[in-house]
mmCIF file of C-alpha atoms in Angstrom:
data_model
loop_
_atom_site.group_PDB
_atom_site.id
_atom_site.type_symbol
_atom_site.label_atom_id
_atom_site.label_comp_id
_atom_site.label_asym_id
_atom_site.label_seq_id
_atom_site.Cartn_x
_atom_site.Cartn_y
_atom_site.Cartn_z
ATOM 1 C CA GLU A 1 12.931 1.543 -22.520
ATOM 2 C CA VAL A 2 10.898 3.142 -19.953
ATOM 3 C CA GLN A 3 7.029 1.423 -19.860
ATOM 4 C CA LEU A 4 4.902 1.875 -17.348
ATOM 5 C CA VAL A 5 1.459 0.525 -17.511
ATOM 6 C CA GLN A 6 -1.995 0.530 -15.253
ATOM 7 C CA SER A 7 -4.038 -1.977 -14.661
ATOM 8 C CA GLY A 8 -7.436 -0.661 -12.439
ATOM 9 C CA GLY A 9 -9.961 1.168 -11.545
ATOM 10 C CA GLY A 10 -13.779 1.531 -12.926
ATOM 11 C CA LEU A 11 -16.858 2.551 -11.821
ATOM 12 C CA VAL A 12 -17.928 2.845 -8.408
ATOM 13 C CA GLN A 13 -20.321 4.017 -6.307
ATOM 14 C CA PRO A 14 -19.715 6.238 -3.292
ATOM 15 C CA GLY A 15 -18.268 5.394 -0.655
ATOM 16 C CA GLY A 16 -16.690 2.287 -2.449
ATOM 17 C CA SER A 17 -12.776 0.924 -2.695
ATOM 18 C CA LEU A 18 -11.263 0.349 -5.978
ATOM 19 C CA ARG A 19 -7.199 -0.952 -6.437
ATOM 20 C CA LEU A 20 -4.886 1.623 -8.915
ATOM 21 C CA SER A 21 -1.651 -0.638 -10.353
ATOM 22 C CA CYS A 22 1.166 0.492 -12.207
ATOM 23 C CA ALA A 23 3.862 -1.976 -13.821
ATOM 24 C CA ALA A 24 7.094 -0.076 -14.583
ATOM 25 C CA SER A 25 9.119 -1.573 -16.888
ATOM 26 C CA GLY A 26 13.277 -0.709 -18.583
ATOM 27 C CA PHE A 27 14.553 0.625 -15.428
ATOM 28 C CA THR A 28 15.577 0.264 -11.713
ATOM 29 C CA PHE A 29 11.662 0.328 -10.553
ATOM 30 C CA GLU A 30 13.712 -0.045 -6.667
ATOM 31 C CA ASN A 31 15.561 2.750 -7.485
ATOM 32 C CA PHE A 32 13.574 5.552 -7.916
ATOM 33 C CA ALA A 33 10.133 7.313 -5.183
ATOM 34 C CA MET A 34 6.958 6.915 -7.309
ATOM 35 C CA HIS A 35 3.453 8.779 -6.915
ATOM 36 C CA TRP A 36 0.315 9.337 -7.862
ATOM 37 C CA VAL A 37 -1.519 11.902 -10.102
ATOM 38 C CA ARG A 38 -5.657 12.626 -11.510
ATOM 39 C CA LEU A 39 -6.403 14.582 -14.147
ATOM 40 C CA LEU A 40 -9.394 16.008 -12.576
ATOM 41 C CA PRO A 41 -12.579 16.988 -15.122
ATOM 42 C CA GLY A 42 -12.148 20.976 -16.283
ATOM 43 C CA ARG A 43 -10.045 21.215 -13.611
ATOM 44 C CA GLY A 44 -6.137 19.709 -14.494
ATOM 45 C CA LEU A 45 -4.194 17.740 -12.909
ATOM 46 C CA GLU A 46 -4.100 17.664 -9.189
ATOM 47 C CA TRP A 47 -0.637 15.166 -8.108
ATOM 48 C CA VAL A 48 -2.542 12.611 -5.102
ATOM 49 C CA SER A 49 0.001 11.018 -3.313
ATOM 50 C CA GLY A 50 3.832 9.603 -3.101
ATOM 51 C CA ILE A 51 6.255 6.593 -2.116
ATOM 52 C CA SER A 52 10.271 7.397 -2.069
ATOM 53 C CA TRP A 53 11.911 3.707 -3.066
ATOM 54 C CA ASN A 54 12.279 2.614 0.046
ATOM 55 C CA SER A 55 8.564 2.904 0.945
ATOM 56 C CA ALA A 56 9.321 4.749 3.936
ATOM 57 C CA SER A 57 8.180 9.085 3.082
ATOM 58 C CA VAL A 58 4.984 8.116 2.069
ATOM 59 C CA VAL A 59 3.051 10.860 1.228
ATOM 60 C CA TYR A 60 -0.891 12.877 0.392
ATOM 61 C CA ALA A 61 -2.747 15.602 -0.972
ATOM 62 C CA ASP A 62 -5.095 16.432 1.902
ATOM 63 C CA SER A 63 -8.065 15.681 -0.261
ATOM 64 C CA VAL A 64 -7.315 11.881 0.081
ATOM 65 C CA GLU A 65 -5.490 11.770 3.339
ATOM 66 C CA GLY A 66 -6.324 8.654 5.284
ATOM 67 C CA ARG A 67 -8.811 7.375 2.502
ATOM 68 C CA PHE A 68 -6.088 6.566 0.048
ATOM 69 C CA THR A 69 -2.659 3.809 0.815
ATOM 70 C CA ILE A 70 -0.204 3.958 -1.652
ATOM 71 C CA SER A 71 2.557 1.124 -1.420
ATOM 72 C CA ARG A 72 5.158 -0.785 -4.159
ATOM 73 C CA ASP A 73 5.709 -4.308 -4.363
ATOM 74 C CA ASP A 74 9.910 -4.014 -5.071
ATOM 75 C CA ALA A 75 9.776 -7.621 -6.268
ATOM 76 C CA LYS A 76 6.772 -7.217 -8.771
ATOM 77 C CA GLY A 77 8.328 -3.887 -9.866
ATOM 78 C CA SER A 78 4.895 -1.859 -9.400
ATOM 79 C CA LEU A 79 3.239 1.407 -7.786
ATOM 80 C CA TYR A 80 -0.459 -0.170 -6.230
ATOM 81 C CA LEU A 81 -2.487 3.441 -4.540
ATOM 82 C CA GLN A 82 -5.691 1.530 -2.839
ATOM 83 C CA MET A 83 -8.649 4.056 -2.740
ATOM 84 C CA ASN A 84 -11.054 3.861 -0.221
ATOM 85 C CA GLY A 85 -14.272 6.072 0.404
ATOM 86 C CA LEU A 86 -13.726 7.037 -2.680
ATOM 87 C CA ARG A 87 -16.363 10.336 -3.462
ATOM 88 C CA VAL A 88 -18.238 12.382 -6.206
ATOM 89 C CA GLU A 89 -15.734 14.299 -6.281
ATOM 90 C CA ASP A 90 -12.297 11.295 -6.925
ATOM 91 C CA THR A 91 -13.180 11.270 -10.503
ATOM 92 C CA ALA A 92 -11.045 11.742 -12.051
ATOM 93 C CA LEU A 93 -8.048 9.573 -14.459
ATOM 94 C CA TYR A 94 -5.562 8.644 -12.395
ATOM 95 C CA PHE A 95 -2.271 8.603 -13.731
ATOM 96 C CA CYS A 96 1.512 6.773 -12.370
ATOM 97 C CA ALA A 97 3.959 8.753 -12.593
ATOM 98 C CA LYS A 98 8.061 7.693 -12.435
ATOM 99 C CA ASP A 99 10.485 10.914 -9.756
ATOM 100 C CA ILE A 100 13.418 11.937 -11.369
ATOM 101 C CA VAL A 101 15.199 10.524 -7.920
ATOM 102 C CA ALA A 102 14.891 7.665 -4.885
ATOM 103 C CA VAL A 103 13.182 10.113 -2.613
ATOM 104 C CA SER A 104 11.428 13.116 -3.478
ATOM 105 C CA VAL A 105 12.301 16.064 -3.155
ATOM 106 C CA ASP A 106 11.268 19.598 -4.178
ATOM 107 C CA THR A 107 12.352 19.886 -7.414
ATOM 108 C CA SER A 108 11.340 16.548 -7.970
ATOM 109 C CA TYR A 109 9.627 16.334 -11.221
ATOM 110 C CA PHE A 110 8.140 12.718 -12.873
ATOM 111 C CA ASP A 111 10.139 11.877 -16.578
ATOM 112 C CA SER A 112 6.985 8.827 -17.538
ATOM 113 C CA TRP A 113 4.271 7.977 -16.804
ATOM 114 C CA GLY A 114 1.669 5.290 -17.452
ATOM 115 C CA GLN A 115 -1.465 5.236 -19.553
ATOM 116 C CA GLY A 116 -3.930 6.591 -16.678
ATOM 117 C CA SER A 117 -6.737 4.599 -15.726
ATOM 118 C CA GLN A 118 -10.301 6.318 -15.154
ATOM 119 C CA VAL A 119 -11.948 6.043 -12.257
ATOM 120 C CA THR A 120 -15.998 7.213 -11.854
ATOM 121 C CA VAL A 121 -17.498 7.670 -9.008
ATOM 122 C CA SER A 122 -21.750 7.249 -9.205
ATOM 123 C CA SER A 123 -24.448 5.949 -8.285
ATOM 124 C CA GLN B 1 -9.026 25.597 -8.536
ATOM 125 C CA SER B 2 -5.166 24.885 -9.206
ATOM 126 C CA VAL B 3 -2.629 26.737 -7.695
ATOM 127 C CA LEU B 4 -0.324 27.423 -10.163
ATOM 128 C CA THR B 5 -3.093 29.717 -12.819
ATOM 129 C CA GLN B 6 -2.999 28.990 -16.736
ATOM 130 C CA PRO B 7 -4.527 30.473 -19.089
ATOM 131 C CA PRO B 8 -6.841 28.184 -20.373
ATOM 132 C CA SER B 9 -6.897 28.156 -24.554
ATOM 133 C CA VAL B 10 -4.200 30.052 -26.204
ATOM 134 C CA SER B 11 -3.668 30.250 -30.382
ATOM 135 C CA GLY B 12 -1.676 30.319 -32.902
ATOM 136 C CA ALA B 13 -1.113 30.023 -36.937
ATOM 137 C CA PRO B 14 1.796 26.874 -38.306
ATOM 138 C CA GLY B 15 4.422 29.239 -38.176
ATOM 139 C CA GLN B 16 4.165 31.275 -35.955
ATOM 140 C CA ARG B 17 5.197 31.035 -31.949
ATOM 141 C CA VAL B 18 3.029 31.205 -28.795
ATOM 142 C CA THR B 19 3.516 31.539 -25.904
ATOM 143 C CA ILE B 20 1.764 30.425 -21.852
ATOM 144 C CA SER B 21 1.847 31.574 -18.690
ATOM 145 C CA CYS B 22 2.350 30.304 -15.746
ATOM 146 C CA THR B 23 1.166 31.796 -12.741
ATOM 147 C CA GLY B 24 2.104 31.135 -8.570
ATOM 148 C CA SER B 25 2.946 32.314 -6.294
ATOM 149 C CA SER B 26 5.798 33.245 -3.070
ATOM 150 C CA SER B 27 4.913 29.761 -1.368
ATOM 151 C CA SER B 28 5.486 27.920 -4.756
ATOM 152 C CA ILE B 29 6.997 29.759 -8.262
ATOM 153 C CA GLY B 30 8.139 32.182 -5.996
ATOM 154 C CA THR B 31 10.643 30.835 -3.098
ATOM 155 C CA TYR B 32 13.464 28.742 -5.212
ATOM 156 C CA TYR B 33 11.563 26.565 -6.797
ATOM 157 C CA ASP B 34 11.946 25.217 -10.476
ATOM 158 C CA VAL B 35 8.247 25.098 -12.350
ATOM 159 C CA HIS B 36 8.497 21.969 -15.608
ATOM 160 C CA TRP B 37 5.816 21.517 -17.843
ATOM 161 C CA TYR B 38 4.473 18.588 -19.675
ATOM 162 C CA GLN B 39 2.255 18.293 -23.212
ATOM 163 C CA ARG B 40 -0.526 16.340 -23.806
ATOM 164 C CA LEU B 41 -1.888 15.219 -26.519
ATOM 165 C CA PRO B 42 -5.504 14.325 -27.044
ATOM 166 C CA GLY B 43 -6.158 10.536 -25.695
ATOM 167 C CA THR B 44 -2.082 10.376 -24.555
ATOM 168 C CA ALA B 45 -0.553 10.256 -21.057
ATOM 169 C CA PRO B 46 1.244 13.795 -19.716
ATOM 170 C CA LYS B 47 5.622 13.941 -21.816
ATOM 171 C CA LEU B 48 8.333 16.048 -20.025
ATOM 172 C CA LEU B 49 8.605 18.523 -22.065
ATOM 173 C CA ILE B 50 11.116 21.290 -19.853
ATOM 174 C CA TYR B 51 12.227 21.204 -16.536
ATOM 175 C CA GLY B 52 14.306 22.815 -14.493
ATOM 176 C CA ASN B 53 12.927 26.165 -15.707
ATOM 177 C CA TYR B 54 14.500 25.872 -18.854
ATOM 178 C CA ARG B 55 15.991 22.789 -19.575
ATOM 179 C CA ARG B 56 14.775 20.158 -22.593
ATOM 180 C CA PRO B 57 14.857 16.181 -22.159
ATOM 181 C CA SER B 58 16.474 14.779 -25.546
ATOM 182 C CA GLY B 59 14.580 13.779 -28.291
ATOM 183 C CA VAL B 60 12.452 17.376 -27.630
ATOM 184 C CA PRO B 61 12.379 20.112 -30.596
ATOM 185 C CA ASP B 62 14.383 23.526 -29.446
ATOM 186 C CA ARG B 63 11.151 25.104 -30.912
ATOM 187 C CA PHE B 64 10.383 24.506 -27.275
ATOM 188 C CA SER B 65 11.567 26.765 -23.889
ATOM 189 C CA GLY B 66 10.854 27.282 -21.076
ATOM 190 C CA SER B 67 11.746 30.777 -18.908
ATOM 191 C CA LYS B 68 10.941 31.616 -15.094
ATOM 192 C CA SER B 69 11.382 34.869 -12.937
ATOM 193 C CA ALA B 70 9.136 35.421 -10.257
ATOM 194 C CA THR B 71 6.534 34.149 -9.297
ATOM 195 C CA SER B 72 5.830 33.573 -13.059
ATOM 196 C CA ALA B 73 7.281 31.463 -15.561
ATOM 197 C CA SER B 74 6.453 30.066 -19.360
ATOM 198 C CA LEU B 75 6.449 27.811 -22.218
ATOM 199 C CA ALA B 76 7.182 29.241 -25.698
ATOM 200 C CA ILE B 77 6.605 27.402 -28.670
ATOM 201 C CA SER B 78 7.922 28.908 -32.116
ATOM 202 C CA GLY B 79 7.333 27.852 -35.392
ATOM 203 C CA LEU B 80 4.175 26.004 -34.956
ATOM 204 C CA GLN B 81 3.596 23.280 -36.437
ATOM 205 C CA ALA B 82 -0.373 20.592 -36.210
ATOM 206 C CA GLU B 83 1.295 17.940 -33.160
ATOM 207 C CA ASP B 84 1.740 20.631 -31.581
ATOM 208 C CA GLU B 85 -1.671 20.825 -30.606
ATOM 209 C CA ALA B 86 -2.170 19.632 -27.059
ATOM 210 C CA ASP B 87 -3.148 20.246 -22.904
ATOM 211 C CA TYR B 88 0.229 22.387 -21.842
ATOM 212 C CA TYR B 89 0.380 22.323 -17.898
ATOM 213 C CA CYS B 90 3.147 23.170 -15.378
ATOM 214 C CA GLN B 91 4.604 22.047 -12.511
ATOM 215 C CA SER B 92 5.705 23.546 -9.790
ATOM 216 C CA TYR B 93 6.174 23.714 -5.863
ATOM 217 C CA ASP B 94 4.401 24.611 -3.128
ATOM 218 C CA ARG B 95 6.274 25.092 0.420
ATOM 219 C CA SER B 96 3.125 25.962 1.909
ATOM 220 C CA LEU B 97 1.216 22.967 0.762
ATOM 221 C CA ASN B 98 4.502 20.398 1.313
ATOM 222 C CA HIS B 99 3.623 18.628 -1.743
ATOM 223 C CA TRP B 100 3.757 19.633 -5.893
ATOM 224 C CA VAL B 101 1.711 21.825 -8.252
ATOM 225 C CA PHE B 102 0.038 21.788 -10.922
ATOM 226 C CA GLY B 103 -1.827 24.713 -13.786
ATOM 227 C CA GLY B 104 -4.760 23.724 -15.128
ATOM 228 C CA GLY B 105 -3.639 23.244 -18.221
ATOM 229 C CA THR B 106 -4.008 24.776 -21.497
ATOM 230 C CA LYS B 107 -5.444 24.422 -24.553
ATOM 231 C CA LEU B 108 -3.164 24.864 -27.747
ATOM 232 C CA THR B 109 -4.774 25.183 -30.365
ATOM 233 C CA VAL B 110 -3.431 25.739 -33.612
ATOM 234 C CA LEU B 111 -5.377 27.662 -37.067
#
């Protein structure tokens, strides 16, 4: 059974940093691209960032480009999201999600999701 | 504002059929990009419900069906059950943004 177990998150002041982790099991982690998606209050889901199987391709939404960094450690079967320069508008429930392919394409979708990590940015 | 537009809410009585629309543009659904649907039960992770416009993952009841035409897509749920009460999200790709996009979500209430 595919499992994505998230950790990290919490309350942080504007300008602060947080790191989210996502531990994968039940599938060959290194064979699949992975993503972060967030649920914004009252606004629905927003794709945040994606990383290919070999970390060669990394993409970000404009809203987080330059502030967030996605990475993966295949030896540990884990995905990470380092969030710096956090803003109030980054407040959301963050999910890690598994792609169906090794290198994300326009037809990609997400067949397994983590349980979510709450990130609240407030002074 | 989400790139894909969904109605904020729909409702139906048990046993009835409801549909949820997902409207995009010529740079998203209107291109050849597939539409996928997710169900999020309260307090849980989203679950893949429909992929490739109309395909169901194993384990998803055939009460759930998807379709796509022009710049929109629809999710239909027939034989409504109380356990279907959840938020539903559509997802596609937008070539002008160069990334994956979601709808704002539709809350289904089973009366």
